[in-house]
C-alpha cells in the first residue's frame, strides 16, 4: 500500500466526523484528496497599502492591531467586536460580527495579513469579517493564489487546503508518473507530481496553467484510450450480411405512413446491414420523432434474414411499452417477440430464455437483464439500445458481445452537441431523424412563479374537464431529501394535490423507489385514462407514450438540466390534442432565468443541447453523466477542445503502436484507464 491508498484519517485533524464529511465529497483516501481539484482560484498574492487599497474590492493588507479589542452587544442581538489596525500608510477599523472568539486571537502589536473588502463608513475605513493570519504563519489564506474548492457544510476551503497540503507532503515521492517519458516530452507536459502540487498551490498563474494543461491532457488521454479500447473489440470483424429483402410487407402493417426522415434512415440501415461488416449506427432524433419504428424496420430485416434481435431499454416501463407496441405489429409479419425484465418471476424468465435458446423468438425486448449470463441467443444478428444516454458506453458493447459481431443500432433522443459527439460516438455512423410525424403537436411552454400557481390549478381543472390528463414532475421523492429547501417531493405533493386542491380528481404517483409491478400498474392505469393527474419523478422522462396527456407541469424547474426538461416536455403533444408544458420556479434569476426562457422559446432539441452546454456553469459536466461516461474531474469540454483533440490524436497513435497497452511502458496507463471506466454505471432513475 502506498501513502496514496491510506485513509484520510491518517491526516491531522481528520476524525470520524470529518471523514464522513469528506466521504460526501467523494474523498476517502489521501490520493482522492490530491485529485480533488479546486474549482477556482483567487489571486491573493498582492499586498496593498491601507491608504491606496481599492475600496469595495477584495484585497490583502499587512497591518498591526493598535488598540485593544472592544466588544458591544447590538440591538439585534449580534455581538460586534472592533479593533483598530494600522500599517505605515493609514488606519482601518476591523469589525467582526458574532466572532468574538475569533477576534480574540488578534494580538496587539503583532503583524497580520488581512483579506477582505475595505469600505468607508462615516469617513472611516472599515474591514468587515476579514480572513486573517499572522505574518509569521505559513501562507494559507493570504499571500498566495488561493484555491477554492467545492465544499459541503462543515468543510471550509481553508481546511481542505490544509489537508491537501498534508496529503502532498505525505505522498512525497510516491506520486506515480503515468505518462511515458517520450510522450510527456513530446507534448511538453510537466511531471504529474509537479502538476498535483501546482494545481493545489500554484506559485504563479503560469505555473497553474502548466499544471492544469498536464492534468486535463492526461484525463482526456485516459478517456480516449478507454473509448479506443472499447472500439477495437469490433474492428476487423465480419458482419452478417443481410440479403436484400423487400420491406414493403412491414410498411403495410403500420397504422400510418412513415415520414421521409424515417424512410431515409431505414434505407441507411439497410445499406449498412448489407455491406458485409457490422453496422455501428447511432440514430439521433428528437423526442417523438418515431425512432421505435426505425428500430422495428431493422428488426424486420434481421428476422427476414433468419437472425434474432435484441432491444434493450433503460427502464422496465419503457421495455414493456415497446413490447406492447411492437409485439402486435411484428406478429402481423410473423415475427415472435419476448420480454425479459429483472422483476419477472424465475419461472417466467426460464420460459422466455428457453424459447430464445430454441430459436422460437425472433426478438427479445428487455432491460439490463438482457446482459445477464443466462441470456444466450443462438443467432443474434442485431442489437439495439434505446435511449442510449441512459446506459454506460460499455453496456452497449457488452450486449453486442452476446453474438458474433452483430449489427449495432443505437437510438438516442438526447441530441449531442458536436463537440461531445466527437469523442462519444467517434466509432459510430450517425443518422438524424430531423422530422416529426405530422401527428406531433407543438407544445406551448410557459415559465411561471408561485404567484400564478392558483391560475395553473384552474387551468388543470379545465383540461381535465375536457377529458385530458396531466403530469406533475417533482425533483425528489421524499421531503428532506435535498439540502435545498422548498423542493417539491412526490409523496407529499401527491397528498396535497389530492386532499387540498383536487379532491374530486384521480391523483396518483409513480417514482423510482416503487417496485416495477407497482410502477407498471400505475402507468397502465394512466395510459388507460383511469388517472387524471400523475405526480412523478423523472422516471417518466424516457420514452413513455400516453397520447391523451396534454399538460406537463415541472415543479422546481430550476433543478433540471435543459435537455432533461426538453425530454420531459416530449411526454406531451403526442396525440391530437393541443398540449402545454408549464415550468414552475419560485424566483428564477440570472442564469437560471436565461436557461428556462431559452426552453420556452425553442423546440429544437439540438439547439437546446448546445445552449445547455454553453450555459452550464464550470464543473457541471452535464454531457458526461448523461451519456454514461466517466465524469471529467478537470477537463472542460466547452473550453478544452484543442487539448482534447491533441490527446485523442496521441491516444490513437498509442493504440496503433500497442493495441492492448500491454508493453511495460504502458501498464500504468492501462491501469488508470480501467479504474476510470470501472466507475461508470449508466442507467439510473
Ligand atoms: P421517439 O423517437 O421519441 O422514440 P416514438 O417512436 O415513441 O418516438 O414515436 C412517438 C409517437 O409517434 C408514437 O406514438 C408513434 O406511434 C408515433 N409515430 C411514429 N412514427 C409515426 C409516423 N410516421 N406517423 C404518425 N405517427 C408516428
Ligand atoms: Mg423512444
XYZ file of C-alpha atoms in Angstrom, residues 211-567:
357
model
C -0.263 22.123 -14.236
C -3.795 22.309 -15.494
C -2.721 21.591 -19.051
C -0.919 18.473 -17.917
C -3.849 17.158 -15.861
C -6.519 17.926 -18.456
C -4.391 16.369 -21.144
C -3.913 13.244 -19.089
C -7.604 12.981 -18.326
C -8.547 13.287 -21.989
C -5.889 10.769 -22.920
C -7.239 8.159 -20.482
C -10.671 8.866 -21.746
C -9.789 8.485 -25.391
C -7.800 5.343 -24.650
C -10.784 3.847 -22.834
C -13.118 4.508 -25.729
C -10.462 3.365 -28.180
C -10.067 0.034 -26.388
C -13.828 -0.479 -26.490
C -13.967 0.267 -30.204
C -11.150 -2.076 -31.019
C -13.093 -5.077 -29.922
C -15.137 -4.828 -33.109
C -12.578 -3.748 -35.653
C -11.862 -6.241 -38.398
C -14.892 -8.421 -37.668
C -17.043 -9.710 -40.485
C -20.720 -8.888 -40.039
C -23.809 -10.808 -41.026
C -24.604 -9.551 -44.483
C -28.341 -9.154 -44.908
C -29.731 -10.298 -48.231
C -31.843 -7.677 -49.958
C -35.437 -8.275 -48.869
C -38.492 -6.163 -49.504
C -39.517 -4.027 -46.582
C -42.938 -3.322 -48.104
C -44.770 -6.017 -46.123
C -43.611 -4.268 -42.935
C -44.748 -0.876 -44.187
C -48.152 -2.371 -44.964
C -48.853 -3.408 -41.370
C -48.150 0.097 -39.985
C -51.138 2.186 -38.942
C -49.550 5.293 -40.502
C -47.162 6.071 -43.302
C -43.590 6.769 -42.259
C -42.051 10.210 -42.552
C -39.455 10.872 -45.224
C -36.793 11.034 -42.488
C -37.794 7.622 -41.119
C -37.618 6.112 -44.612
C -34.227 7.683 -45.248
C -32.759 6.330 -42.018
C -34.219 2.885 -42.695
C -32.510 2.841 -46.084
C -29.225 3.846 -44.453
C -29.616 0.912 -42.089
C -30.467 -1.438 -44.944
C -27.303 -0.384 -46.762
C -25.169 -0.878 -43.616
C -26.519 -4.331 -42.933
C -25.910 -5.475 -46.485
C -22.322 -4.234 -46.634
C -20.599 -7.262 -45.135
C -19.247 -5.556 -41.998
C -21.025 -4.990 -38.708
C -23.161 -1.875 -38.640
C -22.398 0.707 -35.938
C -25.085 3.297 -36.297
C -26.499 5.924 -33.986
C -29.952 7.235 -34.784
C -30.452 10.609 -33.209
C -33.903 12.023 -33.224
C -35.729 14.444 -31.036
C -38.357 13.058 -28.667
C -41.322 11.861 -30.666
C -39.517 11.652 -33.996
C -40.504 7.992 -34.263
C -37.299 6.112 -33.529
C -39.180 2.990 -32.426
C -40.474 2.376 -35.933
C -36.982 2.681 -37.347
C -35.880 0.041 -34.862
C -38.859 -2.120 -35.847
C -37.864 -1.926 -39.504
C -34.337 -3.074 -38.658
C -35.764 -5.945 -36.610
C -37.959 -6.905 -39.552
C -34.921 -7.020 -41.847
C -32.990 -9.183 -39.388
C -35.895 -11.597 -38.974
C -36.335 -11.942 -42.731
C -32.681 -12.943 -42.789
C -33.276 -15.598 -40.180
C -31.464 -13.652 -37.442
C -32.502 -12.712 -33.928
C -32.560 -9.224 -32.497
C -32.239 -7.758 -29.002
C -33.759 -4.448 -27.959
C -32.537 -3.013 -24.659
C -34.361 -0.168 -22.924
C -33.258 1.653 -19.761
C -36.421 1.131 -17.705
C -38.973 -1.640 -17.252
C -41.672 0.834 -18.080
C -40.194 1.509 -21.449
C -39.354 -2.127 -22.159
C -42.953 -3.111 -21.515
C -44.224 -0.284 -23.618
C -42.053 -1.409 -26.518
C -43.400 -4.905 -26.036
C -46.965 -3.591 -26.146
C -46.475 -1.606 -29.353
C -44.056 -3.865 -31.201
C -45.359 -7.349 -30.432
C -48.740 -6.995 -32.218
C -47.214 -5.094 -35.120
C -44.399 -7.563 -35.711
C -46.676 -10.539 -35.096
C -48.568 -9.437 -38.187
C -45.320 -10.045 -40.113
C -44.786 -13.424 -38.456
C -42.158 -12.187 -36.000
C -42.231 -13.575 -32.455
C -41.385 -11.236 -29.604
C -40.410 -11.975 -25.988
C -39.830 -9.782 -22.954
C -37.221 -10.117 -20.214
C -37.008 -7.822 -17.215
C -35.446 -8.053 -13.791
C -38.748 -8.146 -11.950
C -40.141 -11.188 -13.732
C -40.531 -14.377 -11.740
C -37.918 -17.111 -12.109
C -40.314 -19.429 -13.911
C -41.376 -16.762 -16.352
C -37.756 -15.901 -17.080
C -36.843 -19.503 -17.651
C -39.645 -19.929 -20.173
C -38.533 -16.846 -22.119
C -34.890 -17.868 -22.115
C -35.834 -21.308 -23.313
C -37.797 -20.049 -26.278
C -34.923 -17.689 -27.054
C -32.457 -20.544 -26.946
C -34.624 -22.805 -29.103
C -34.861 -20.061 -31.714
C -38.598 -19.674 -31.263
C -38.172 -15.965 -30.528
C -37.018 -13.523 -33.174
C -36.816 -10.541 -30.864
C -36.096 -10.222 -27.166
C -37.006 -6.902 -25.590
C -35.714 -6.112 -22.117
C -33.814 -4.036 -19.641
C -30.247 -4.513 -18.360
C -31.475 -8.024 -17.617
C -30.547 -8.828 -21.231
C -26.897 -8.545 -20.226
C -27.080 -11.307 -17.637
C -25.189 -14.536 -18.119
C -28.115 -16.829 -18.694
C -29.257 -14.934 -21.778
C -27.943 -16.548 -24.927
C -29.045 -16.051 -28.489
C -28.293 -18.869 -30.951
C -28.291 -16.468 -33.929
C -28.060 -12.882 -32.784
C -27.727 -10.552 -35.763
C -28.835 -7.173 -34.432
C -28.674 -5.387 -31.098
C -30.490 -2.145 -30.425
C -30.087 0.083 -27.383
C -32.890 2.575 -26.912
C -32.216 5.832 -25.076
C -28.526 5.093 -25.197
C -27.713 8.048 -22.962
C -29.147 6.127 -20.027
C -26.595 3.375 -20.383
C -22.860 3.298 -19.862
C -20.816 3.036 -23.036
C -19.552 -0.367 -22.101
C -23.069 -1.728 -21.734
C -23.710 -1.233 -25.425
C -20.551 -3.212 -26.129
C -21.498 -5.960 -23.658
C -24.825 -6.547 -25.368
C -23.116 -6.816 -28.742
C -20.798 -9.455 -27.330
C -23.771 -11.779 -26.899
C -23.434 -12.501 -30.615
C -20.854 -12.905 -33.363
C -20.289 -9.294 -34.435
C -23.978 -8.406 -34.668
C -25.114 -5.163 -36.214
C -25.442 -2.406 -33.647
C -28.131 0.231 -33.707
C -28.181 2.897 -31.026
C -31.159 5.180 -30.512
C -30.825 8.435 -28.671
C -33.168 11.302 -28.066
C -30.582 13.454 -26.361
C -29.123 15.457 -29.144
C -25.406 15.538 -28.656
C -23.558 18.763 -29.251
C -20.952 18.335 -31.966
C -18.075 18.659 -29.534
C -19.358 15.805 -27.469
C -20.263 13.563 -30.409
C -16.670 13.827 -31.495
C -15.433 11.807 -28.570
C -18.510 9.870 -27.526
C -19.503 8.300 -30.737
C -16.343 8.535 -32.748
C -16.926 4.897 -33.648
C -20.492 5.279 -34.842
C -22.063 6.451 -38.064
C -24.805 8.909 -37.350
C -28.288 9.149 -38.850
C -30.515 12.017 -37.916
C -34.303 11.908 -37.767
C -34.961 15.559 -38.336
C -38.675 15.440 -38.971
C -41.542 14.885 -36.578
C -44.546 12.800 -37.630
C -47.417 15.028 -38.756
C -49.417 13.919 -35.717
C -46.982 15.667 -33.330
C -48.346 18.815 -31.752
C -46.055 21.711 -30.907
C -46.044 22.124 -27.127
C -46.569 25.645 -25.811
C -44.158 26.232 -22.952
C -44.518 28.738 -20.117
C -42.370 29.741 -17.197
C -44.327 30.876 -14.125
C -43.686 31.757 -10.487
C -45.557 30.891 -7.283
C -47.936 33.812 -7.829
C -49.537 32.029 -10.789
C -49.994 28.679 -9.062
C -53.705 29.230 -8.418
C -54.264 30.050 -12.077
C -52.325 26.978 -13.110
C -54.598 24.804 -10.962
C -57.659 26.359 -12.600
C -56.172 25.564 -15.972
C -55.544 21.958 -14.896
C -59.177 21.693 -13.890
C -60.321 22.948 -17.277
C -58.114 20.497 -19.151
C -59.273 17.546 -17.089
C -62.896 18.606 -17.588
C -62.175 18.456 -21.326
C -61.036 14.844 -20.859
C -57.261 15.354 -20.872
C -54.622 14.143 -18.382
C -51.581 15.842 -16.877
C -48.128 15.031 -15.495
C -46.609 16.798 -12.474
C -42.884 16.216 -12.171
C -41.008 16.871 -8.899
C -37.259 16.784 -8.273
C -37.359 14.496 -5.219
C -39.407 11.633 -3.768
C -39.475 12.370 -0.025
C -39.280 15.667 1.752
C -35.941 16.438 3.367
C -34.013 14.524 0.724
C -32.443 17.615 -0.594
C -30.294 20.161 1.137
C -32.143 22.939 -0.637
C -35.384 23.947 0.987
C -38.618 24.298 -0.933
C -38.133 21.373 -3.261
C -41.415 19.673 -4.046
C -41.432 15.984 -3.144
C -43.560 13.416 -4.971
C -45.089 11.837 -1.868
C -46.227 14.924 -0.001
C -47.168 16.811 -3.150
C -49.414 13.966 -4.273
C -51.221 14.181 -0.932
C -51.555 17.951 -1.164
C -52.924 17.832 -4.681
C -55.373 15.061 -3.847
C -56.567 16.334 -0.474
C -56.414 20.099 -0.756
C -56.503 21.039 -4.402
C -58.256 18.402 -6.480
C -60.265 16.199 -4.082
C -62.642 15.374 -6.946
C -59.939 14.243 -9.402
C -57.998 11.000 -9.570
C -54.427 11.724 -8.486
C -51.703 9.106 -8.350
C -47.929 8.924 -8.254
C -45.013 6.953 -9.652
C -41.324 7.047 -8.785
C -38.126 5.031 -8.938
C -38.423 3.620 -5.443
C -41.638 1.748 -6.194
C -41.393 -1.849 -7.359
C -41.660 -2.466 -11.070
C -45.037 -4.086 -10.592
C -46.383 -1.036 -8.789
C -44.934 1.349 -11.360
C -46.340 -0.642 -14.199
C -49.790 -0.802 -12.623
C -49.852 2.980 -12.214
C -48.607 3.631 -15.739
C -51.139 1.229 -17.171
C -53.926 2.949 -15.270
C -52.677 6.322 -16.505
C -52.453 5.110 -20.103
C -55.985 3.711 -19.801
C -57.275 7.086 -18.645
C -58.058 5.890 -15.099
C -55.845 8.555 -13.536
C -56.227 12.272 -14.218
C -53.081 13.661 -12.647
C -49.851 11.718 -12.380
C -47.217 13.037 -9.982
C -43.770 11.597 -10.619
C -40.019 11.962 -10.654
C -38.114 11.876 -13.904
C -38.838 8.145 -14.252
C -41.315 9.215 -16.892
C -38.633 11.161 -18.704
C -37.765 8.483 -21.176
C -40.000 7.141 -23.844
C -43.377 6.852 -22.125
C -46.200 7.384 -24.587
C -49.676 8.493 -23.440
C -51.272 10.484 -26.264
C -54.133 11.782 -24.119
C -51.764 13.607 -21.750
C -51.796 17.263 -22.727
C -50.041 19.028 -19.871
C -46.606 18.642 -18.316
C -46.029 20.626 -15.145
C -42.457 20.684 -13.843
C -42.036 21.795 -10.240
C -38.699 23.401 -9.268
C -37.779 23.562 -12.921
C -34.526 25.275 -11.938
C -33.337 21.913 -10.623
C -33.324 20.240 -14.015
C -30.985 20.465 -16.984
C -32.373 21.968 -20.158
C -32.103 18.773 -22.137
C -33.864 16.915 -19.373
C -36.706 19.446 -19.375
C -36.949 19.067 -23.114
C -37.268 15.305 -22.704
